[in-house]
Steps between C-alpha positions, in 0.01 A plus 500: 500500500215527749162350428248787472122448501209743500193410706161669496334518840222689675594718796300419814632794702153650446164393360583655161727207410701698247693312236869456583789384285772328701854452374639172636873432469624156598188437705512833687278801437716800415243751376128576526320740269152567373372282218390732216280226357289467817147622436444634852817700569642544147859488622461728801583392853494684830764550767408169665714335233815653649517263797366177351842346432611580854178349634547181297795390714470725801670372820168517687316273256381162626681230303441166677212328682520553876334334798468658842687306769485742793216691661277691262680821409833389648671510160627142526461313171591173339554466127317216324396397151177599326380140497563460871339833587187435291464147635509629859264787420260263324493270799415789732232634263334159490509486880336843531230402250424178689513652847339843449364496145667643187340840571748534789772593245490849348696676225644851479610642165654817363397745232461265208819567310521128444251273330283378779281208399736249659402570861131495410544156346690376805255635758191383311645149485609519863154614606562840661283801406741742667705584194559874494630729771728801486497770237172387346295705745669833423651484152309465169296199608215709652465686170532174307214344697283812495533558128445132424178518699398821321574420137650153492872567490777731615487804277819558311536870430771613264597813316448515127578758236150650530465505879351835591511491879710314757380470862766397753301412812728410792769414250838660423676310220799735518610342829321169532338228297606382159710737296365400155181672612700812586674486165159467338403835649818651361402380156139606542570858610781533245268408215203694636586786737129585516413173677352572843642382831300464823671393823310388809755479780560662843867540407659741258647238270695572183182448302289710737737791442418485130134408505219691333301421815652382828250383762686496830241298685488412867666158542251214502213688334547353152158334499321829565704670228407232246133531595525876454641454149218264412246749638625758251535260207156344544306815583654690209447197273867480404512119517502264202125439467538238230744293703305536824178394330652200323745365754415596857258402775381715790565841346188650657609374842842657448340825386294507818800421722723778365237765578618481861841632386459841335832682438437734793468212746799318349700821537434496874595132529810511281625855574505583127314798348173398335585684176818291460304178552252605232779604263681167539183295450407691186852473361508125560161445332553728200870482407465151359646248481574524871737271684479415875767241592523302819631689801636319803385763749132403498592137567653601833269766642328269746138405556355689205748377239251254350230760437757759386633256241147409396422868449812546286396195296157653441673822389680303230180334390311830472720617212512160328713186512723352227552819306845586368693699758251423778431207731569168330379157611761258374328199341629148558746367248614150420761491776346294779427722803646467846165389637503194275828390656406599854222237484258661748251226419721260696417677827155385620247751628521349847863615514438836331249582771778466758701792364601722791309829508265424211202552730620851593667597172295323232583725206869405482450130564383172350124587490565815296754318282243237406224753427723706272638188332150370425416828328831513312466145372187596307702754303861383495421128466743400774358332812744708704652824380601696811844459649420311818778631718410861416136469603479231771687661788483417867519812715784511753275584794313172444828309459648652815190407700513141375869465587455642851167341598457200270162638388328422272784250460873501575754632251829314529694548176608785271658491156632835375637586159628843398328628812609660823196538729699734722485759224168427330278442805409737777599457867842338465506406868188291447656343190814414695311341786279298265792371292668381820188292578498311168620142471632533144624805304641459148647790302607513135696824469787696351644618834473440872194713567367529857254219426776284352701550820207353696434213259556128539611463139641764264520406133694717251308668216622561146460853366361612166837476326514133601159383379283506187204738504146506369325825585149630437297188578384576854127548544407326180781562259551774474341706772653838430632564151356245262844358420720230647878532500767234527860521617784258556738441787822690439696248710410180685416542872813571701607273786195294609227755438171389347231702330141514622359215295786271597451594866132400497563189294775392741265564791226301326735204452574500872134538600277309258506142378667403176175469306392856592836642397499317169149626425522861615873582503615316189705789360860456604602863448343845495549517125299181454218649710501809279490279193173357630358850543608599149387178334170647368710762322681225313834606642730445796687731734825436315333528161336832586831648615691384194228608258415845639687668783257573783233320300148641472210258521196673355157468658232306319337813360823605334541820698808601686641782706542806277862590445577862575625721222869583502577846626619743235747780562228752418272346760781510753546869431130563557521301821792704632314818418199384700681353799708810568732523797405848610541581866183388680264737668539542874124470547373170375596216276187537288596853383859424414619446146546139401818326595640177374346204697826316547711338764873466512476185290359695204834671448665160466650403168276193508199710404490587128322811361286683576758663727331744730678789671548447867421776750778632718538376853383831642199500269418144604512592869281803442251283314477270797470787745229673299281191523471519877165608632355557843196295594218730616441476874137405436614192309752371750 
């Protein structure tokens, strides 16, 4: 008889962190399926689950610590132990700190699908302000910083049974993002086919094809579009007067500013008819509650992304914050936030001031972080609430200049985790040349990425099936949903892989003295570190998993994310009637009958009802073709 166990984990293939139930037979995972008792995903999983078992023991995975023995990039490696590797790395880090200053070592991270307070703790103790580089400049972090500066926290927007209007602005959940959000729209429109849908996107996405209003704006003009909406909402007095009066500052200044953006002018800027801009703004302000989730596109539009995101934040505030089905500011709960464990107070101001690029890019740097944190502490009663590595980023152009010229000081070392600068930074030739100039490059990764190939040390990383998980505590615990979820490792780390906490703790043991490690890295395992975070809840990581699968830790005020109503067969029938699959018009997407906003994955057996009819291949091609427009010669 084989020994069969069932483990409850959280999938880190996306930011949704859906609950997963793993079947483990004789120490090997044989099956992965959705956990029906998980509050977030309710048993549903997406197609990413199909390759997770293959990825767990893929031939290209890094399994052992390696040290470069040939020229950088030659592919010649020597295997060594973790203790030996971390001792050598620690010796070199101490040398760089003594010779050039600790600020000469920088860090590059990925998209935050791992708990990330460990590197903040390490770098604050080491003395380097150059903590964040990589995806933080173009993915979520700009919105996170902007909204925190506007109303104190990242605004979690979620669908609820009574949501009257959904605005997808630079966001297509049918093909990207976290699928529980997409499933939420299925449930929403199934239960209420009269709910409105507005899409702001240059592309004819699945949702754009079915929108009540589709604003096909000129790429990069999102800020002007948002100002145009506010012009209509304020001038027609469609905003929430009670909320604006009680909770906002500077409304008269905003009212004055938006007068420069009447719909007619915005139409010229954005290439969208003025009447459609007015219609969308009125729909958003009157079909309440209205829901405007985060969209990646405005984080990556370039120079005006900060003001575009600020304008979108003001749009949310105009119709009211913390109302069911609208923008929600998740309050702190009793789970200790990331910032508490990052220990930013350990980095003196004299070192913070040395952050590369903070003089040119102050908003996404230490000065802004401290200003926002001071304001947050008065409300949230935490000295530090923001996630440090999401808001204190050094810009690559400043890093590149320091590596090449030694000004304002030399950069000699790079530690990268879940990050490949050749894919998340611009000008790969510049990245390549700069990496070749560094004295020390350390990579903690799953595979031999281009950066790993150029590293001095490559250390193998454990995946989400090999480590315990605590999700929902970034940015103040939690920053997005108001809940924290726990999961367990389905199997121990394979070969000699180590998870992120163990990587940083091992590095700390090789770098710092024994007293520092005993004081600040006393937890022997990741689970022990999570126990410390959960201690105010009166539970532990293991206790939370055994008591409630994917445990919910309620915020102090007793509120929680609203659970969506189950979809009835009657509602599904209404939904199918609304989202008909009639042949689209050959003229324009906006005049065509509604089609199902699905991708190939929605026909998968993994997606329970509502089951939506899928358009034919020919119909799908016609829909795409009908969305093509010719840019007027005067606008080219």
